Coordinates of C-alpha atoms in Angstrom, one line a residue:
Chain A
M1 CA 24.9 -32.4 -8.7
A2 CA 26.4 -30.9 -5.6
E3 CA 26.7 -33.3 -2.8
K4 CA 24.5 -32.6 0.2
I5 CA 25.8 -32.6 3.7
Y6 CA 23.2 -32.8 6.3
V7 CA 23.8 -31.6 9.9
L8 CA 21.6 -32.5 12.8
I9 CA 20.9 -29.4 14.9
D10 CA 20.0 -30.2 18.6
H11 CA 18.4 -27.8 20.9
G12 CA 16.9 -27.8 24.4
Q13 CA 14.9 -25.3 26.4
G14 CA 14.8 -23.1 23.3
E15 CA 18.6 -23.0 23.0
V16 CA 20.6 -24.6 20.1
R17 CA 23.4 -26.9 21.5
N18 CA 26.8 -25.7 21.2
G19 CA 28.1 -29.1 19.9
S20 CA 25.5 -28.8 17.0
L21 CA 26.9 -25.5 15.9
E22 CA 30.5 -27.1 16.0
A23 CA 29.1 -29.8 13.7
L24 CA 27.6 -27.3 11.5
A25 CA 30.9 -25.6 11.3
W26 CA 32.5 -29.0 10.3
G27 CA 29.9 -29.5 7.7
Q28 CA 30.5 -26.0 6.2
K29 CA 34.2 -26.8 5.9
M30 CA 33.7 -30.2 4.4
A31 CA 31.3 -28.7 1.9
A32 CA 33.7 -26.1 1.0
E33 CA 36.4 -28.7 0.4
R34 CA 34.1 -31.0 -1.6
G35 CA 32.1 -28.5 -3.4
G36 CA 28.9 -29.6 -1.7
E37 CA 26.1 -27.8 0.1
V38 CA 25.3 -27.8 3.7
H39 CA 21.7 -28.2 5.0
A40 CA 20.8 -28.0 8.6
V41 CA 18.2 -30.5 10.1
M42 CA 16.1 -29.9 13.1
L43 CA 13.4 -31.9 14.7
S44 CA 10.9 -30.4 17.0
G45 CA 7.4 -30.0 18.0
P46 CA 5.0 -27.7 16.2
D47 CA 6.5 -24.6 18.0
Q48 CA 8.5 -22.7 15.5
E49 CA 10.6 -20.6 17.8
A50 CA 13.7 -22.8 18.0
A51 CA 13.5 -23.5 14.1
R52 CA 13.3 -19.7 13.5
Q53 CA 16.3 -19.2 15.9
V54 CA 18.5 -21.7 13.8
A55 CA 17.3 -20.3 10.5
D56 CA 18.3 -16.8 11.5
S57 CA 21.7 -17.6 12.9
A58 CA 23.5 -20.3 10.8
Q59 CA 24.4 -20.2 7.3
A60 CA 23.1 -23.2 5.4
S61 CA 21.6 -23.9 2.1
S62 CA 18.3 -24.6 4.0
L63 CA 17.0 -25.5 7.4
L64 CA 14.9 -28.7 7.0
W65 CA 12.6 -28.6 9.8
L66 CA 11.0 -31.9 10.7
R67 CA 7.9 -31.2 12.7
H68 CA 5.6 -33.5 14.7
E69 CA 4.2 -33.3 18.1
R70 CA 6.2 -36.6 19.0
L71 CA 9.4 -34.8 18.2
A72 CA 9.0 -32.1 20.9
D73 CA 10.9 -34.2 23.2
Y74 CA 13.6 -36.9 22.5
D75 CA 12.3 -40.2 21.9
P76 CA 14.6 -42.7 20.0
D77 CA 11.8 -44.5 18.1
A78 CA 10.2 -41.2 16.7
Y79 CA 13.5 -39.4 16.1
A80 CA 15.1 -42.4 14.2
A81 CA 12.0 -42.9 12.1
A82 CA 11.8 -39.2 11.1
L83 CA 15.5 -39.3 10.2
K84 CA 15.3 -42.5 8.4
D85 CA 12.7 -41.2 6.2
L86 CA 14.7 -38.1 5.5
V87 CA 17.8 -39.9 4.6
R88 CA 16.0 -42.4 2.4
A89 CA 14.3 -39.6 0.5
D90 CA 17.0 -37.1 0.2
K91 CA 20.0 -39.3 0.2
P92 CA 22.6 -36.8 1.6
G93 CA 26.2 -37.8 1.2
L94 CA 26.9 -37.3 4.8
L95 CA 24.8 -36.8 7.9
L96 CA 26.8 -35.1 10.7
M97 CA 25.9 -34.6 14.3
A98 CA 27.4 -33.7 17.7
H99 CA 28.8 -36.5 19.8
I100 CA 26.4 -35.7 22.7
Y101 CA 24.6 -38.3 24.9
Q102 CA 21.3 -37.9 23.0
N103 CA 23.1 -38.9 19.6
I104 CA 25.0 -41.7 21.2
D105 CA 21.5 -43.1 22.0
L106 CA 20.1 -42.2 18.6
A107 CA 22.8 -42.5 15.9
P108 CA 23.5 -46.3 16.1
K109 CA 19.7 -46.9 15.9
L110 CA 19.4 -44.8 12.8
A111 CA 22.4 -46.3 11.2
V112 CA 20.9 -49.8 11.3
A113 CA 17.6 -48.2 10.2
V114 CA 19.2 -46.8 7.0
E115 CA 21.7 -49.6 6.6
G116 CA 24.6 -47.0 7.0
C117 CA 28.0 -46.6 8.3
L118 CA 28.3 -44.8 11.6
I119 CA 31.7 -43.2 12.7
T120 CA 31.3 -41.9 16.1
D121 CA 33.3 -39.4 18.2
C122 CA 35.4 -38.0 15.4
I123 CA 38.0 -35.4 15.9
G124 CA 38.2 -34.5 12.2
H125 CA 38.5 -35.8 8.7
K126 CA 41.1 -36.0 5.9
R127 CA 41.8 -37.5 2.5
D128 CA 44.1 -40.1 1.7
D129 CA 44.8 -42.3 -1.3
G130 CA 41.5 -44.2 -0.9
G131 CA 39.3 -41.1 -0.4
L132 CA 37.6 -39.6 2.8
V133 CA 38.7 -40.9 6.2
F134 CA 37.5 -39.8 9.6
V135 CA 40.0 -39.3 12.3
R136 CA 39.0 -40.6 15.9
Q137 CA 40.7 -41.8 18.9
M138 CA 40.9 -45.4 20.1
F139 CA 42.4 -47.5 22.9
R140 CA 41.6 -45.1 25.7
N141 CA 42.5 -42.1 23.6
K142 CA 46.1 -43.3 23.3
L143 CA 46.0 -43.9 19.6
N144 CA 44.5 -42.2 16.5
A145 CA 42.7 -44.0 13.8
D146 CA 41.8 -43.0 10.3
I147 CA 38.5 -44.8 9.6
R148 CA 37.2 -45.5 6.2
P149 CA 33.5 -46.2 5.8
S150 CA 32.5 -48.6 3.0
S151 CA 31.1 -47.0 -0.1
G152 CA 27.5 -47.6 -1.2
H153 CA 26.0 -46.9 2.2
P154 CA 24.7 -43.7 3.9
C155 CA 27.4 -42.3 6.0
I156 CA 26.7 -40.7 9.5
A157 CA 29.5 -39.1 11.7
T158 CA 29.4 -37.7 15.2
L159 CA 31.7 -34.9 16.2
Q160 CA 33.6 -34.8 19.5
A161 CA 32.8 -31.6 21.5
G162 CA 35.4 -28.9 20.7
A163 CA 37.1 -30.8 17.8
V164 CA 35.9 -28.0 15.5
S165 CA 35.7 -24.5 17.0
R166 CA 32.4 -22.8 17.0
D167 CA 34.2 -19.6 16.0
E168 CA 34.7 -21.1 12.6
L169 CA 30.9 -21.2 12.1
Q170 CA 29.9 -18.9 9.3
A171 CA 26.9 -17.0 10.6
G172 CA 24.0 -16.0 8.3
Q173 CA 20.5 -17.1 7.5
S174 CA 19.0 -20.3 6.2
P175 CA 15.7 -20.5 4.2
L176 CA 13.2 -22.5 6.4
Q177 CA 11.8 -25.6 4.8
E178 CA 9.0 -27.1 6.9
R179 CA 8.1 -30.8 6.6
Q180 CA 5.6 -32.7 8.6
A181 CA 7.1 -36.1 9.8
D182 CA 5.0 -39.1 9.2
L183 CA 5.1 -41.0 12.7
D184 CA 1.6 -42.6 12.5
Q185 CA 3.0 -46.2 12.3
V186 CA 5.8 -45.6 14.9
P187 CA 5.0 -47.1 18.3
Q188 CA 5.8 -45.2 21.4
R189 CA 7.9 -47.6 23.5
R190 CA 10.2 -45.8 25.7
V191 CA 8.6 -43.2 28.0
S192 CA 10.7 -40.5 29.7
L193 CA 10.0 -40.0 33.4
E194 CA 11.3 -37.7 35.9
K195 CA 14.8 -35.7 35.2
I196 CA 17.0 -35.4 38.1
G197 CA 19.6 -32.6 38.4
A198 CA 22.8 -33.3 40.1
G199 CA 22.9 -31.2 43.3
K200 CA 24.7 -28.0 42.7
G201 CA 25.4 -27.0 46.2
Q202 CA 28.1 -24.6 47.6
V203 CA 30.7 -25.4 45.0
D204 CA 30.7 -23.5 41.6
L205 CA 33.8 -24.6 39.8
T206 CA 32.7 -22.6 36.8
K207 CA 34.0 -19.5 38.6
A208 CA 37.2 -20.8 40.1
D209 CA 40.5 -19.3 38.9
V210 CA 42.5 -22.3 40.0
I211 CA 41.3 -25.9 40.1
V212 CA 43.3 -29.0 41.3
G213 CA 41.8 -31.9 39.5
V214 CA 42.2 -35.3 40.8
G215 CA 41.8 -38.7 39.1
R216 CA 42.0 -42.5 39.5
G217 CA 45.8 -42.0 40.0
V218 CA 45.1 -40.9 43.4
K219 CA 44.4 -44.5 44.3
K220 CA 42.9 -44.2 47.8
E221 CA 40.5 -41.8 49.5
E222 CA 43.0 -41.1 52.3
N223 CA 45.3 -39.7 49.6
L224 CA 43.0 -36.8 49.0
A225 CA 44.3 -35.1 52.1
M226 CA 47.5 -34.1 50.2
V227 CA 45.4 -32.8 47.4
R228 CA 43.3 -30.8 49.6
E229 CA 46.5 -29.3 51.3
L230 CA 47.8 -28.4 47.7
A231 CA 44.5 -26.7 46.9
E232 CA 44.5 -24.7 50.2
V233 CA 48.2 -23.4 49.5
L234 CA 47.1 -22.4 45.9
G235 CA 43.7 -21.1 47.0
A236 CA 42.1 -23.3 44.5
E237 CA 39.0 -25.4 44.4
I238 CA 39.1 -29.2 43.9
G239 CA 37.7 -30.9 40.9
A240 CA 37.5 -34.6 40.1
S241 CA 37.4 -36.9 37.1
R242 CA 34.6 -39.6 37.1
P243 CA 36.1 -42.6 38.8
V244 CA 36.8 -40.5 42.0
V245 CA 33.2 -39.4 42.2
D246 CA 31.9 -43.0 41.4
N247 CA 34.1 -44.2 44.3
D248 CA 32.1 -41.7 46.5
W249 CA 35.3 -40.1 47.4
M250 CA 34.1 -36.8 46.4
E251 CA 30.7 -34.9 45.8
R252 CA 29.3 -35.3 42.4
E253 CA 29.1 -31.5 42.0
R254 CA 32.9 -31.5 41.8
Q255 CA 33.0 -33.8 38.8
I256 CA 34.4 -32.2 35.7
G257 CA 33.6 -33.4 32.3
S258 CA 30.7 -34.2 30.0
S259 CA 28.5 -35.7 32.7
G260 CA 29.6 -32.9 35.2
Q261 CA 30.9 -29.4 35.0
N262 CA 32.6 -27.4 32.2
V263 CA 35.2 -25.4 33.8
S264 CA 37.8 -22.7 32.4
P265 CA 40.2 -21.7 35.0
K266 CA 43.5 -19.8 34.7
L267 CA 45.2 -22.9 36.0
Y268 CA 44.3 -26.4 36.0
I269 CA 46.5 -28.9 37.7
A270 CA 45.6 -32.5 36.7
L271 CA 46.8 -35.1 39.2
G272 CA 46.6 -38.7 38.2
I273 CA 44.2 -38.0 35.4
S274 CA 45.0 -40.0 32.4
G275 CA 42.6 -37.8 30.3
A276 CA 39.5 -39.7 29.1
I277 CA 37.8 -37.6 26.5
Q278 CA 34.8 -37.3 28.8
H279 CA 37.1 -35.5 31.3
I280 CA 38.9 -33.5 28.7
V281 CA 35.8 -32.0 27.3
G282 CA 35.1 -30.4 30.6
M283 CA 38.5 -28.8 31.3
K284 CA 40.3 -28.3 28.1
G285 CA 39.1 -24.5 28.0
S286 CA 41.6 -24.0 31.0
N287 CA 44.3 -21.4 30.3
T288 CA 47.3 -23.3 31.5
I289 CA 47.2 -27.0 32.2
V290 CA 49.6 -28.8 34.3
A291 CA 49.5 -32.7 34.2
V292 CA 51.3 -35.0 36.6
N293 CA 50.9 -38.7 35.5
T294 CA 53.2 -41.7 35.7
D295 CA 52.2 -42.9 32.2
P296 CA 54.2 -40.9 29.6
N297 CA 51.6 -41.8 27.0
A298 CA 48.5 -40.5 29.0
P299 CA 46.5 -38.5 26.6
I300 CA 46.2 -35.7 29.2
F301 CA 49.7 -34.8 28.0
N302 CA 48.4 -34.0 24.5
I303 CA 46.4 -31.0 25.9
A304 CA 48.5 -30.0 28.8
T305 CA 50.9 -27.0 28.7
Y306 CA 53.4 -28.6 31.1
G307 CA 53.8 -32.2 32.0
I308 CA 55.5 -33.8 34.6
V309 CA 55.9 -37.8 34.0
G310 CA 56.1 -38.8 37.7
D311 CA 54.6 -40.1 40.8
L312 CA 52.2 -37.6 42.2
F313 CA 52.8 -38.9 45.7
E314 CA 56.4 -37.4 45.4
I315 CA 55.6 -34.3 43.3
V316 CA 52.6 -33.0 45.3
P317 CA 54.2 -32.9 48.8
A318 CA 57.4 -31.3 47.1
L319 CA 55.0 -28.7 45.4
I320 CA 53.3 -27.9 48.6
E321 CA 56.6 -27.5 50.4
K322 CA 58.0 -25.2 47.6
L323 CA 54.9 -23.0 47.5
R324 CA 54.9 -22.7 51.3
A325 CA 58.6 -21.8 51.5
D326 CA 58.2 -19.1 48.8
Chain B
M1 CA 14.5 -63.0 34.4
K2 CA 16.6 -64.3 31.6
I3 CA 19.3 -61.9 31.0
I4 CA 22.0 -61.9 28.3
S5 CA 25.1 -60.0 29.4
C6 CA 27.2 -59.0 26.4
L7 CA 31.0 -59.2 27.3
K8 CA 34.2 -58.6 25.4
E9 CA 37.8 -58.4 26.4
V10 CA 40.2 -55.7 25.6
P11 CA 43.9 -54.8 26.4
A12 CA 44.5 -54.1 30.1
R13 CA 44.3 -50.6 31.3
D14 CA 48.0 -50.1 31.8
T15 CA 48.9 -51.4 28.3
R16 CA 51.7 -49.7 26.5
Y17 CA 50.5 -50.0 23.0
Q18 CA 52.5 -50.8 20.0
V19 CA 51.2 -50.3 16.5
D20 CA 51.7 -53.3 14.2
S21 CA 53.9 -53.0 11.0
G22 CA 50.9 -52.6 8.7
Q23 CA 49.6 -49.8 10.9
H24 CA 46.1 -51.2 11.0
W25 CA 46.2 -52.7 14.5
I26 CA 48.1 -53.0 17.6
E27 CA 50.8 -55.7 18.3
E28 CA 49.0 -58.4 20.0
G29 CA 51.8 -60.6 21.2
G30 CA 52.3 -60.3 25.0
L31 CA 49.1 -58.3 25.7
T32 CA 47.4 -58.7 28.9
L33 CA 43.7 -58.9 28.4
E34 CA 40.7 -57.9 30.7
I35 CA 36.9 -57.7 30.6
N36 CA 36.0 -54.5 29.0
E37 CA 35.3 -52.0 31.9
C38 CA 31.7 -51.1 31.1
D39 CA 30.9 -54.7 30.2
E40 CA 32.0 -55.8 33.7
Y41 CA 29.6 -53.1 35.2
A42 CA 26.9 -54.6 32.9
L43 CA 27.4 -58.0 34.2
E44 CA 27.3 -56.8 37.8
E45 CA 23.9 -55.2 37.0
A46 CA 22.7 -58.5 35.5
L47 CA 23.8 -60.4 38.5
K48 CA 21.9 -58.0 40.8
L49 CA 18.7 -58.4 38.7
Q50 CA 19.2 -62.4 38.8
E51 CA 19.6 -62.2 42.7
A52 CA 16.5 -59.9 43.0
H53 CA 14.3 -61.6 40.5
G54 CA 15.5 -65.1 40.0
G55 CA 16.2 -66.4 36.5
E56 CA 19.7 -66.6 34.8
V57 CA 22.4 -64.7 33.3
S58 CA 24.0 -65.9 30.2
I59 CA 27.3 -64.3 28.9
L60 CA 27.5 -63.6 25.2
T61 CA 30.9 -63.1 23.7
V62 CA 32.3 -62.8 20.2
G63 CA 36.1 -63.5 20.3
G64 CA 39.0 -65.8 20.1
A65 CA 39.8 -68.9 22.1
R66 CA 41.7 -66.8 24.5
S67 CA 38.4 -65.0 25.6
E68 CA 37.7 -68.0 27.8
K69 CA 39.6 -66.5 30.6
S70 CA 37.3 -63.6 30.9
I71 CA 34.2 -65.6 30.3
R72 CA 35.4 -68.0 33.1
K73 CA 35.8 -64.9 35.3
G74 CA 32.2 -63.8 34.4
L75 CA 30.9 -67.3 35.2
A76 CA 32.8 -67.1 38.6
M77 CA 31.2 -63.8 39.2
G78 CA 27.7 -65.5 39.0
A79 CA 26.6 -65.9 35.4
K80 CA 25.1 -69.5 34.8
Q81 CA 26.4 -70.2 31.3
A82 CA 28.0 -68.7 28.2
I83 CA 27.8 -68.4 24.5
L84 CA 31.0 -67.9 22.6
V85 CA 30.9 -67.0 18.9
E86 CA 34.2 -68.1 17.8
D87 CA 36.2 -65.5 15.8
E88 CA 39.7 -66.3 15.9
E89 CA 40.9 -64.1 13.2
R90 CA 39.1 -61.0 14.4
R91 CA 36.9 -60.8 11.4
V92 CA 34.2 -59.1 13.4
N93 CA 36.0 -55.8 13.7
H94 CA 33.4 -53.0 13.7
P95 CA 30.2 -52.5 15.7
Y96 CA 27.8 -53.2 12.9
A97 CA 29.2 -56.8 12.3
A98 CA 29.4 -57.3 16.1
A99 CA 25.8 -56.4 16.5
K100 CA 24.7 -58.4 13.5
V101 CA 26.6 -61.5 14.7
M102 CA 25.2 -61.2 18.4
A103 CA 21.6 -60.6 17.0
Q104 CA 22.0 -63.9 14.9
A105 CA 23.4 -65.8 17.8
L106 CA 20.4 -64.7 20.0
Q107 CA 17.8 -65.4 17.3
D108 CA 16.6 -68.7 19.0
E109 CA 17.4 -67.7 22.6
E110 CA 14.7 -66.6 25.0
F111 CA 15.6 -63.3 27.1
D112 CA 14.0 -60.6 28.8
L113 CA 16.8 -58.3 28.8
V114 CA 20.1 -57.7 27.1
L115 CA 22.9 -55.9 28.9
A116 CA 26.0 -54.5 27.4
G117 CA 28.7 -52.0 28.1
T118 CA 28.0 -48.4 27.0
Q119 CA 31.4 -48.5 25.0
S120 CA 34.4 -50.6 24.7
D121 CA 37.9 -49.5 25.8
D122 CA 39.5 -50.6 22.5
Y123 CA 37.4 -49.2 19.7
S124 CA 35.3 -46.8 21.8
Y125 CA 32.5 -46.5 19.3
A126 CA 29.7 -46.9 21.7
Q127 CA 27.5 -48.3 19.0
T128 CA 27.0 -52.0 19.4
G129 CA 24.4 -52.1 22.1
V130 CA 22.0 -49.8 20.3
M131 CA 22.6 -51.4 17.0
L132 CA 21.8 -54.9 18.4
A133 CA 18.5 -53.5 20.0
E134 CA 17.4 -52.1 16.6
M135 CA 18.3 -55.3 14.7
L136 CA 16.4 -57.5 17.3
G137 CA 13.5 -54.8 17.0
L138 CA 13.8 -54.0 20.8
P139 CA 13.6 -50.6 22.6
H140 CA 16.8 -49.5 24.3
A141 CA 18.3 -47.0 26.5
T142 CA 22.1 -46.0 26.9
I143 CA 24.5 -44.8 29.4
V144 CA 22.4 -46.5 32.3
M145 CA 23.4 -45.9 35.8
E146 CA 20.6 -47.7 37.7
I147 CA 18.1 -50.2 36.8
E148 CA 14.5 -51.1 38.4
A149 CA 13.1 -54.1 36.9
K150 CA 9.4 -54.8 37.0
P151 CA 9.3 -58.4 35.5
D152 CA 5.6 -59.0 36.5
E153 CA 4.6 -56.1 34.4
K154 CA 7.0 -56.9 31.7
K155 CA 8.6 -53.5 32.1
I156 CA 11.9 -51.9 33.0
K157 CA 12.9 -48.6 34.4
A158 CA 16.5 -47.3 33.8
L159 CA 18.3 -44.2 35.0
R160 CA 20.2 -42.6 32.1
E161 CA 23.1 -40.3 32.4
M162 CA 22.8 -36.9 30.5
E163 CA 25.1 -34.0 30.1
S164 CA 26.0 -31.5 32.7
G165 CA 25.1 -33.6 35.8
W166 CA 21.5 -34.4 34.8
F167 CA 20.0 -37.9 34.8
Q168 CA 16.8 -39.1 33.6
W169 CA 14.5 -42.1 34.4
V170 CA 12.9 -43.9 31.3
E171 CA 10.7 -46.8 31.1
M172 CA 10.1 -49.3 28.5
P173 CA 8.6 -52.8 27.8
L174 CA 10.5 -56.0 28.2
P175 CA 12.4 -57.5 26.3
A176 CA 14.9 -54.5 25.9
V177 CA 18.4 -53.7 25.6
L178 CA 20.3 -51.4 28.0
T179 CA 23.9 -50.1 27.7
I180 CA 25.5 -49.7 31.0
Q181 CA 27.9 -46.9 32.1
A182 CA 31.1 -47.7 34.1
G183 CA 31.0 -46.8 37.7
S184 CA 27.3 -47.6 38.2
S185 CA 28.0 -49.8 41.3
Q186 CA 30.7 -51.8 42.9
V187 CA 31.8 -54.8 40.8
R188 CA 32.0 -58.0 42.8
Y189 CA 35.1 -60.3 43.1
P190 CA 34.5 -63.9 42.3
S191 CA 35.2 -66.0 45.5
L192 CA 37.5 -69.1 45.2
P193 CA 34.7 -71.6 45.5
N194 CA 32.8 -69.7 42.6
I195 CA 36.1 -69.8 40.5
M196 CA 36.3 -73.6 41.1
K197 CA 32.5 -74.0 40.2
A198 CA 32.8 -71.9 37.1
K199 CA 35.2 -74.4 35.5
R200 CA 32.3 -76.8 35.3
K201 CA 29.9 -74.4 33.7
E202 CA 29.0 -74.6 30.1
I203 CA 30.4 -72.5 27.4
R204 CA 28.5 -73.0 24.2
R205 CA 30.8 -72.5 21.2
I206 CA 29.3 -71.3 17.9
P207 CA 31.8 -71.1 14.9
L208 CA 31.3 -67.7 13.3
D209 CA 30.5 -69.2 9.9
D210 CA 27.6 -71.3 11.3
L211 CA 25.7 -68.1 11.9
G212 CA 25.6 -67.4 8.2
V213 CA 26.2 -63.6 8.6
D214 CA 27.4 -62.0 5.4
L215 CA 30.3 -59.8 6.7
E216 CA 31.1 -58.3 3.3
S217 CA 27.8 -56.8 2.1
M218 CA 26.8 -54.9 5.4
P219 CA 27.9 -51.3 6.1
R220 CA 31.7 -51.6 7.2
L221 CA 34.3 -49.5 8.9
E222 CA 37.8 -50.1 8.1
I223 CA 40.9 -48.8 10.0
S224 CA 42.9 -47.4 7.3
R225 CA 45.7 -46.3 9.6
L226 CA 46.3 -46.4 13.3
Y227 CA 49.0 -44.2 14.8
F228 CA 50.2 -42.2 17.7
E229 CA 49.0 -38.6 17.4
E230 CA 51.8 -36.3 16.0
A231 CA 53.8 -34.4 18.7
E232 CA 52.5 -30.9 17.8
G233 CA 50.7 -29.2 20.6
K234 CA 51.8 -31.7 23.2
A235 CA 52.9 -30.7 26.7
E236 CA 56.3 -29.3 27.4
I237 CA 57.5 -32.1 29.5
L238 CA 59.6 -30.9 32.7
E239 CA 62.4 -33.1 33.6
G240 CA 64.7 -33.7 36.6
D241 CA 64.6 -35.0 40.1
T242 CA 61.5 -34.2 42.1
R243 CA 62.8 -31.0 43.7
S244 CA 64.2 -29.6 40.5
V245 CA 61.2 -30.3 38.6
V246 CA 58.9 -28.6 41.1
D247 CA 61.1 -25.7 41.0
L248 CA 61.1 -25.4 37.4
L249 CA 57.3 -25.8 37.2
V250 CA 56.7 -23.1 39.8
E251 CA 59.0 -20.9 37.9
K252 CA 57.2 -21.5 34.7
L253 CA 53.8 -20.9 36.2
R254 CA 55.1 -17.6 37.7
K255 CA 57.1 -16.1 34.9
E256 CA 55.8 -17.8 31.7
A257 CA 52.1 -18.6 32.2
R258 CA 51.7 -15.9 34.9
V259 CA 49.1 -17.9 36.8
L260 CA 50.6 -17.8 40.3

């Protein structure tokens, strides 16, 4: 019997999450290699609209639609219980999902509930002598690791944003299979209260052609003056990685990354940014990336177009001078 | 409130890693270790709750004897005592095992809240805290930036970070498990008198084998190979003194990338 690969499809406000489509493309690829079949899995309330949308756009052997009023909004207890029943009943060889914040909250709970192996934040997979291994980054993204789950347990894996391109997704239709989830015995413990949007004020980094991004390596708030001067000479906007914003050196609306903005300028200059994956997710769509960092092993150099291993406090003033002189 | 603050230590931020000869782990000789960043923020949140609501913070660590340095720092920051599950050979080397061992160590402890870092800087799995919650049968919330405890009502509110600049408050009954995001607040430095006092605080040591956890039969993850990413697709590194490297960069941005 062909192995079943299940892919969890997340959606919000009637839209399917990009990361889920990447995960589905990953699933299609794995199924093609392994001779298995892919099934999309969606959890939602009774409203059929989102399910229809997925069924009509993604090619899978089926779209398993788990339906229940308590699945209308994310609740870890209800979501884990519905998926636990599904995994126990259908025994998929693999359950794939996007490595998004909701699944970081959900997947480890589900893994324990089904006594499964969970490999988070994968950037791919391959086969070695011992079979299937998942590739992921460790040690602040500086090293790659091939991870092998133990056999005899359900296997869940989450995929890092952008690790598989959505362009690789085979479009098509999936037959819709409705299932009513049984959540009668599942207590409601965690209650969602208000949602707060980070202030989106005057700055719209998503439209900027040139962005100077600044990270932890800038060391002090006073040093931002130099960065502002460079941005001015370049006609650029300034963006920041998380530590800079956490220190209140810059407004949160300038944060780039998974918890901030996704940007795709023609030129991105990363100053003192080591390249935590949460930041890279937000800026790797930039056309040309220049990275300045003192650490030659900083992961930002893995995605940069041009790299300068050096001290930004020397490079930036020299760069300002050069651009002014020309 | 009785709070358990989970803490592990990891190689320091500026470590230049070397892979060991078996390609399964890093060379550990000469490593400088520090408290995992998110765990330090978790401890800070725990200490703030201790100050606001009374009670006590206990540190829980699974690690080798050398973890004592980080535990003492945590005690100097203000935790009252610590539990160290002794795992000198690093047999607890994946999140399922870590959560199981911690759940077992907490079995007879009384607590209202467990705080852990959202993820570690070595493995970066971001699983242990949530797995621990599920094994203890407790509600949880991840990637927490802010906490409002209501110990009288036996409830806790947490502000979770979400994607694209959104945050959400959630509320759940105590006891619960929260995983804390780095940067949630300013982490305190221990004062000298507190460092001295911390030397006398109790670290209760539990040999791993005493917990009776079967590390073999549980779902396991194994590092089959650890390596630096292959060079393909890496940046073109521009070299030279400051002036020439800047000249070269500007030329490339103008003529090659055509972005200036």
